[in-house]
GROMACS .gro file of C-alpha atoms in nm:
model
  288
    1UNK     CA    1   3.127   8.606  -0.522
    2UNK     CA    2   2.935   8.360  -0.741
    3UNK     CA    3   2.573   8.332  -0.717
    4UNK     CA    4   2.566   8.013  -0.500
    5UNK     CA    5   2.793   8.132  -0.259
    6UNK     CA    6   2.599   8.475  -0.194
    7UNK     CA    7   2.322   8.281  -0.147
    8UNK     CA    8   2.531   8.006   0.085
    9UNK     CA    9   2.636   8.283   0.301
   10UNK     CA   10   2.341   8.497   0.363
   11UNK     CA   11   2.221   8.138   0.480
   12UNK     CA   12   2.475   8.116   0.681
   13UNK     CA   13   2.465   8.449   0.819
   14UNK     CA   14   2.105   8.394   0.869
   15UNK     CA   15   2.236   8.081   1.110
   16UNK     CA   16   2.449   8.352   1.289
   17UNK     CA   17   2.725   8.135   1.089
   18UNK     CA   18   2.979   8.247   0.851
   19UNK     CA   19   3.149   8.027   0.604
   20UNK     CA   20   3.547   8.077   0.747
   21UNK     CA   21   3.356   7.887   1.056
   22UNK     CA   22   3.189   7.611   0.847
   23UNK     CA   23   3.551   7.531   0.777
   24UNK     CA   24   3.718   7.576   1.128
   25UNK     CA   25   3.452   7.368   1.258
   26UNK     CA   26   3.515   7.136   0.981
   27UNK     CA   27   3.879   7.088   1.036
   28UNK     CA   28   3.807   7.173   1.434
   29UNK     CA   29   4.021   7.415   1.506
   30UNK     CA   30   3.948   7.666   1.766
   31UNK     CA   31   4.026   8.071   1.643
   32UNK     CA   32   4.133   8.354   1.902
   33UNK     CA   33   3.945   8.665   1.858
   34UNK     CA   34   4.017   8.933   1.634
   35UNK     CA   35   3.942   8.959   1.215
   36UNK     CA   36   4.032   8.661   1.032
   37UNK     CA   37   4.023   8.502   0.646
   38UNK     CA   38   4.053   8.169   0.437
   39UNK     CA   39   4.386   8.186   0.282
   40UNK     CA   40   4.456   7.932  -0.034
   41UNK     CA   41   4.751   7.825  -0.168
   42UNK     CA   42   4.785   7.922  -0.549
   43UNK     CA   43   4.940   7.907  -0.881
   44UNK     CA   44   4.927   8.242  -1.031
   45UNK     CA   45   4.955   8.264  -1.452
   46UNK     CA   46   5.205   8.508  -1.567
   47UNK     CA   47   5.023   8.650  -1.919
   48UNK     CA   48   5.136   8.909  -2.075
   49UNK     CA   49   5.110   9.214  -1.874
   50UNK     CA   50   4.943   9.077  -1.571
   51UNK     CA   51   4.903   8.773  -1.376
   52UNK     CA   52   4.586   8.528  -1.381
   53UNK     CA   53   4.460   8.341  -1.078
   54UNK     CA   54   4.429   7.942  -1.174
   55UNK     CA   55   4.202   7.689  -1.041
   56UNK     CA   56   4.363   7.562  -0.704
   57UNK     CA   57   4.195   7.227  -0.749
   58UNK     CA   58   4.424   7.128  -1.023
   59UNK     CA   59   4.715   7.155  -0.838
   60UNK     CA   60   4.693   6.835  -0.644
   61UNK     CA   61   4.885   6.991  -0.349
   62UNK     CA   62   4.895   6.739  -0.096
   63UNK     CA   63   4.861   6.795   0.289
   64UNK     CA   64   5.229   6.735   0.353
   65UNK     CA   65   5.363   6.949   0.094
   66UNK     CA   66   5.115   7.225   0.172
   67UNK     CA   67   5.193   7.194   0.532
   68UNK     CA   68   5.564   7.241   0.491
   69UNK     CA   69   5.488   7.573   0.245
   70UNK     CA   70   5.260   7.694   0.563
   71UNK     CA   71   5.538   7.668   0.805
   72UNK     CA   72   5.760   7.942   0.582
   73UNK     CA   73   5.445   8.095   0.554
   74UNK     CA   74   5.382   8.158   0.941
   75UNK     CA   75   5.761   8.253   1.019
   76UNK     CA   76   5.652   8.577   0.761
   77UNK     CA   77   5.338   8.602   0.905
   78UNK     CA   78   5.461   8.632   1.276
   79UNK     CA   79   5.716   8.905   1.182
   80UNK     CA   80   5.415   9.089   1.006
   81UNK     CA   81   5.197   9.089   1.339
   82UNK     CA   82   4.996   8.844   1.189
   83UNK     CA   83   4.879   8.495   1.316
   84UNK     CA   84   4.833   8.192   1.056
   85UNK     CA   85   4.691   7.860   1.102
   86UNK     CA   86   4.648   7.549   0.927
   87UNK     CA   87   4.336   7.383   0.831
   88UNK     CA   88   4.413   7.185   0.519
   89UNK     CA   89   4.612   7.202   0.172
   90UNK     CA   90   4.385   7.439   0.005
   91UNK     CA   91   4.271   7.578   0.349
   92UNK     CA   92   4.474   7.823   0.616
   93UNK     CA   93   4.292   8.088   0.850
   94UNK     CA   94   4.477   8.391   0.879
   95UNK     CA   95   4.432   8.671   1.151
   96UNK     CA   96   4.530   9.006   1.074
   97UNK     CA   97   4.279   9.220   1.302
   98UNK     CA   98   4.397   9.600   1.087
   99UNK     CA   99   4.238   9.440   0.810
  100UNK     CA  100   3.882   9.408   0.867
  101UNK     CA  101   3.837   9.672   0.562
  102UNK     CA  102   3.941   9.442   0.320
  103UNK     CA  103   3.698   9.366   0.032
  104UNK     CA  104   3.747   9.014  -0.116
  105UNK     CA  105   3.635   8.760  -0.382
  106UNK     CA  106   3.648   8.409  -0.372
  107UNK     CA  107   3.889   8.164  -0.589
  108UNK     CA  108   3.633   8.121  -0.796
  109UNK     CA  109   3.485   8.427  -0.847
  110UNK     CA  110   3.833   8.544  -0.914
  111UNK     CA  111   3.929   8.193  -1.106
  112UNK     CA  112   4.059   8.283  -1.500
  113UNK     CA  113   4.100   8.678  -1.441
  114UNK     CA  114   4.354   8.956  -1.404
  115UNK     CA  115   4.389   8.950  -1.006
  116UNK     CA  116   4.449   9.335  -0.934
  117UNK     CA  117   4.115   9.351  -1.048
  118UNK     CA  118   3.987   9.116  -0.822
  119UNK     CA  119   4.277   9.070  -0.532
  120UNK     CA  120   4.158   9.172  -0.169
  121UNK     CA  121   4.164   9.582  -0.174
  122UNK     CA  122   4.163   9.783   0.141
  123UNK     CA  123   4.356  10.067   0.335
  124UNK     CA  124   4.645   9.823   0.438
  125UNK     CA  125   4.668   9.614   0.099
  126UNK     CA  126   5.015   9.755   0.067
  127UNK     CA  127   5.092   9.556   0.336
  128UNK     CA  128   4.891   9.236   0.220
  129UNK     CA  129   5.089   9.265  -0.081
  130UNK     CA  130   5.433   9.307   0.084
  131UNK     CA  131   5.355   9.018   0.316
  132UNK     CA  132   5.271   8.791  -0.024
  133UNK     CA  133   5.584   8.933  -0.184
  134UNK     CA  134   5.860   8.786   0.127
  135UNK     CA  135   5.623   8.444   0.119
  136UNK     CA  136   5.687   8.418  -0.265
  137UNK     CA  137   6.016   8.457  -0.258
  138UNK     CA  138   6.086   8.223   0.024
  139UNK     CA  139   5.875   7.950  -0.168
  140UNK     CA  140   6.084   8.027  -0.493
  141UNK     CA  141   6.364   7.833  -0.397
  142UNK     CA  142   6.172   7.585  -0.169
  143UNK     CA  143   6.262   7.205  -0.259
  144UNK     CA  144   5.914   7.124  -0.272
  145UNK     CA  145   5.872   7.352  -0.638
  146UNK     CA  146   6.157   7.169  -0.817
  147UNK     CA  147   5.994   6.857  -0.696
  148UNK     CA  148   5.713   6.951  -0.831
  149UNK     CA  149   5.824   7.088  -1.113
  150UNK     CA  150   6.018   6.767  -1.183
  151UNK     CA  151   5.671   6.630  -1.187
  152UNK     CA  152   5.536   6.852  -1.441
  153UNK     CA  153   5.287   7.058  -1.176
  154UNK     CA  154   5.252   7.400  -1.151
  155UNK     CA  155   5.423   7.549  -0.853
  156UNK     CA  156   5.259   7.759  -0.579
  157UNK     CA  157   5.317   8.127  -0.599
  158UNK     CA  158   5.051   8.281  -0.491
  159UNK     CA  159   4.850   8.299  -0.148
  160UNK     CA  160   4.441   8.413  -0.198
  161UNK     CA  161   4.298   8.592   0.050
  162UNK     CA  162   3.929   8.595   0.121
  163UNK     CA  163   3.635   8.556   0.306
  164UNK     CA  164   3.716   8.800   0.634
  165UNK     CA  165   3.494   8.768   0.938
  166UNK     CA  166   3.519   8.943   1.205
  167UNK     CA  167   3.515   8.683   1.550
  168UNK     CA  168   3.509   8.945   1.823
  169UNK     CA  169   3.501   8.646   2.088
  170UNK     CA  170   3.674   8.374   1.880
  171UNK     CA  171   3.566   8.079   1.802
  172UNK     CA  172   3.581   7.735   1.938
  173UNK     CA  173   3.490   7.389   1.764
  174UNK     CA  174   3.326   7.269   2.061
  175UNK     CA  175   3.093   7.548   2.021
  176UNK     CA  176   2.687   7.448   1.937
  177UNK     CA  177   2.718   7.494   1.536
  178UNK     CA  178   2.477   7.410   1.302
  179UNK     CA  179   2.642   7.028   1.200
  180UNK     CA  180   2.394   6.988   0.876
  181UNK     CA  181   2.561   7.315   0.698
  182UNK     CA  182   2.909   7.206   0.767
  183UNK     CA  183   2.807   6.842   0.636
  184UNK     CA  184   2.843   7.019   0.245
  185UNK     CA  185   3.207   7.018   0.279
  186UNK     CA  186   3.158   6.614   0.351
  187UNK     CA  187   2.911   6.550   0.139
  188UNK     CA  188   3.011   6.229  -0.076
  189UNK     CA  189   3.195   6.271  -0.434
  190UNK     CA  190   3.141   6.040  -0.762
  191UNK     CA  191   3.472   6.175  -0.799
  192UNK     CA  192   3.689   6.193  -0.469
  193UNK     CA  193   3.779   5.798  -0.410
  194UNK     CA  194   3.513   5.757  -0.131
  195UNK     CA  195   3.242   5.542  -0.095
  196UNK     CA  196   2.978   5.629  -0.360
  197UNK     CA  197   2.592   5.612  -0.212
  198UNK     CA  198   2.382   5.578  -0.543
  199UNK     CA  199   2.134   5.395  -0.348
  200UNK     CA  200   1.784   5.573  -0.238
  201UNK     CA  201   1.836   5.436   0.122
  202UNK     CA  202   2.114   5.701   0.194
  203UNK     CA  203   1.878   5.997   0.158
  204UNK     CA  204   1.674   5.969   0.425
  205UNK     CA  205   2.011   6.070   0.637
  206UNK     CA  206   2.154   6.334   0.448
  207UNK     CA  207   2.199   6.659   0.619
  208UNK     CA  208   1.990   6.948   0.538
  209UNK     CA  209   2.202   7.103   0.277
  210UNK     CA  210   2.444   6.964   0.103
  211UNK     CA  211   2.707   7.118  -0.189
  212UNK     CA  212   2.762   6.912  -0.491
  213UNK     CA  213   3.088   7.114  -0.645
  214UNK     CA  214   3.194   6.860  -0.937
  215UNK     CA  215   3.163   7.085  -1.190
  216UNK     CA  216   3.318   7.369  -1.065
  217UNK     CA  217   3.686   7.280  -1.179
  218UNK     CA  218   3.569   7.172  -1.550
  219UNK     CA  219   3.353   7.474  -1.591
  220UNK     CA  220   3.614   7.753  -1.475
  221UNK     CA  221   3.848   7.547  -1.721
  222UNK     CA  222   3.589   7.515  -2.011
  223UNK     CA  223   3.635   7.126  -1.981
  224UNK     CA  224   3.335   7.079  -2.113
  225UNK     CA  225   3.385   6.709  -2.180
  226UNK     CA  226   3.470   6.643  -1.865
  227UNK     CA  227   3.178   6.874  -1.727
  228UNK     CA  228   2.953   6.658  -1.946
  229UNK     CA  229   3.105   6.353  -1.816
  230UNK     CA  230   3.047   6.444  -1.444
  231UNK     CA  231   2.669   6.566  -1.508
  232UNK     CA  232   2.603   6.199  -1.585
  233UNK     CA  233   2.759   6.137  -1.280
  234UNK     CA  234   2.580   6.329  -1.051
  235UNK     CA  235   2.274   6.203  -1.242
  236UNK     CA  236   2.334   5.829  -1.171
  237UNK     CA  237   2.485   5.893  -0.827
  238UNK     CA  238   2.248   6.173  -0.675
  239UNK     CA  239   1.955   6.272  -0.913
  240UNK     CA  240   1.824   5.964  -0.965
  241UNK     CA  241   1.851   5.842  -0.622
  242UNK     CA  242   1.668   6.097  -0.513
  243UNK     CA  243   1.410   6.126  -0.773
  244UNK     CA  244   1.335   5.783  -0.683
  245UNK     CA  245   1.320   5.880  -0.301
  246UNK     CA  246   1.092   6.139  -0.359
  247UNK     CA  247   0.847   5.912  -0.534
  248UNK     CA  248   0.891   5.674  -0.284
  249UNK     CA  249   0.805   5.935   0.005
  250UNK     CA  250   1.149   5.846   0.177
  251UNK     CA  251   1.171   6.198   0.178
  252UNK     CA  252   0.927   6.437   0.209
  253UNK     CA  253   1.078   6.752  -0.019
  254UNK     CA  254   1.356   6.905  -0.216
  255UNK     CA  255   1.485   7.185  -0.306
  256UNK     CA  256   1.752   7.270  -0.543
  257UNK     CA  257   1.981   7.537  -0.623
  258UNK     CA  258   2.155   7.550  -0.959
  259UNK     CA  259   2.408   7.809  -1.027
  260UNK     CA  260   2.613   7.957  -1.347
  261UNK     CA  261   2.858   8.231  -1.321
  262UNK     CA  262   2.590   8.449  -1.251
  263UNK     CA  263   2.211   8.345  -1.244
  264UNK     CA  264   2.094   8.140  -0.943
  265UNK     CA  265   1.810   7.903  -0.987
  266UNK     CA  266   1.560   7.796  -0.701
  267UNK     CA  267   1.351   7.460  -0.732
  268UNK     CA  268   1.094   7.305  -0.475
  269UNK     CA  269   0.938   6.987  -0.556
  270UNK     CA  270   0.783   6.701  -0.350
  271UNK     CA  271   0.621   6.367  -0.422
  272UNK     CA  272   0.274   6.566  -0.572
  273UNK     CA  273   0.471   6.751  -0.779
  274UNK     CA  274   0.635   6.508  -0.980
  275UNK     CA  275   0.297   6.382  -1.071
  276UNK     CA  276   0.228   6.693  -1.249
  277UNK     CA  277   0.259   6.588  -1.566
  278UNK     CA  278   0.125   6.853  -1.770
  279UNK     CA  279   0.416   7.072  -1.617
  280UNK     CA  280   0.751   7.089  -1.784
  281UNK     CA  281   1.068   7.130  -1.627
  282UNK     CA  282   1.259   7.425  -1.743
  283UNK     CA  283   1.584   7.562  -1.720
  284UNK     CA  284   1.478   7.907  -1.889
  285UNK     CA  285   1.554   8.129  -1.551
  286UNK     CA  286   1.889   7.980  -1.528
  287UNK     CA  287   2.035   8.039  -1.910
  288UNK     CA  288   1.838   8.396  -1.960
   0.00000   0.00000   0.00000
């Protein structure tokens, strides 16, 4: 796991919350019991001698096409024993209860290297892997590669497993959940087509924490054009804005987190302490 996201899920686990429920609540889905993961669609890079896991945000897959990929996907899955369900193109929950061994990594964390390193390992990964294999092969010839092929995209050969928790009673959406830590996965994007709030007047309402992943897809890509790009985004659209509400006491304190591929970075400030000017901001902790 990256730094944010072991710090996002001992939160989370601290809530007596895990982050495979952030997203069934999210897409409200209700889970039986037994051990379940996120699965993602991929595109796995064949290199030379091994194959490298890609960033699944630049596929584009869209909800339709994903969806009909799922369906082959839980025919396989039902012979295995195993139960799949759909949450969204880049999101499926999949229960598979003689698992709950597995160790696994994030897309992320895995994002740009060899994946036996980092694939999910356990006693049963045999079986992971054979289950993968029968998918693949089934989406080889599906119509919706050569379309997208035909549109110059990468295909989806790959499923990513990760993120098991075990749900010994299930889980239901209508369950009491902690609404502000699923609000990250909502939180508004310069970059997503929805409404931009650059205004100071939004902040006052935004949940307690909220995930601002822009730069995520440039940075595992080395983009850094576009990474530069999109940190003068978030610094017209949210740091400003909220710079401005902190002076203006519309909110009382904040607190960020900043993240690399492996330093985390913890900041508090508050109205007083942006008067401190004899203080300067650093970003030392973060780059040593």
């Amino acid at each position: 796991q990256l730094p944010h996201e072991v710090w996002l899920n001992a939160r989370l686990h601290t809530a007596q919350s895990s982050l495979l429920q952030q997203y069934a609540h999210l897409f409200n889905i209700n889970l039986n019991p037994g051990h379940w993961f996120l699965v993602t669609p991929v595109h796995l890079h064949i290199a030379r001698n091994h194959l490298v896991l890609t960033d699944y945000r630049d596929l584009h897959l869209s909800e339709s096409d994903s969806f009909l990929l799922y369906e082959i996907a839980k025919t396989r899955c039902n012979e295995a024993g195993a139960e799949l369900v759909f949450g969204s193109a880049t999101i499926w929950f999949l229960r598979t209860d003689n698992w709950s061994d597995f160790v696994t990594s994030s897309p992320d964390a895995a994002c740009g290297h060899n994946i036996e390193v980092w694939s999910a390992k356990g006693a049963n990964e045999f079986a992971w892997r054979k289950l993968q294999n029968e998918i693949q092969m089934e989406w080889f010839i599906h119509p919706v590669q050569q379309q997208r092929e035909e549109h110059g995209e990468k295909v989806i050969n790959g499923l990513w497993l990760w993120s098991g928790t075990s749900l010994p009673t299930g889980f239901s959406a209508n369950n009491s959940i902690d609404i502000s830590m699923a609000q990250p996965y909502l939180s508004p994007s310069p970059t997503d087509g929805r409404e931009k709030h650059s205004s100071e007047h939004f902040f006052p309402a935004l949940p307690e924490l909220t995930l601002l992943d822009q730069l995520s897809s440039a940075a595992l890509s080395n983009d850094w054009g576009t990474w530069l790009a999109l940190v003068i985004e978030l610094e017209n659209s949210w740091f400003k804005p909220l710079c401005t509400a902190l002076k203006s006491r519309k909110l009382d304190q904040l607190q960020l987190h900043l993240s690399n591929n492996n330093t985390l970075l913890s900041i508090r400030t508050n109205n007083n302490a942006l008067r401190k000017f004899w203080r300067t901001p650093t970003f030392k902790q973060l780059i040593t």
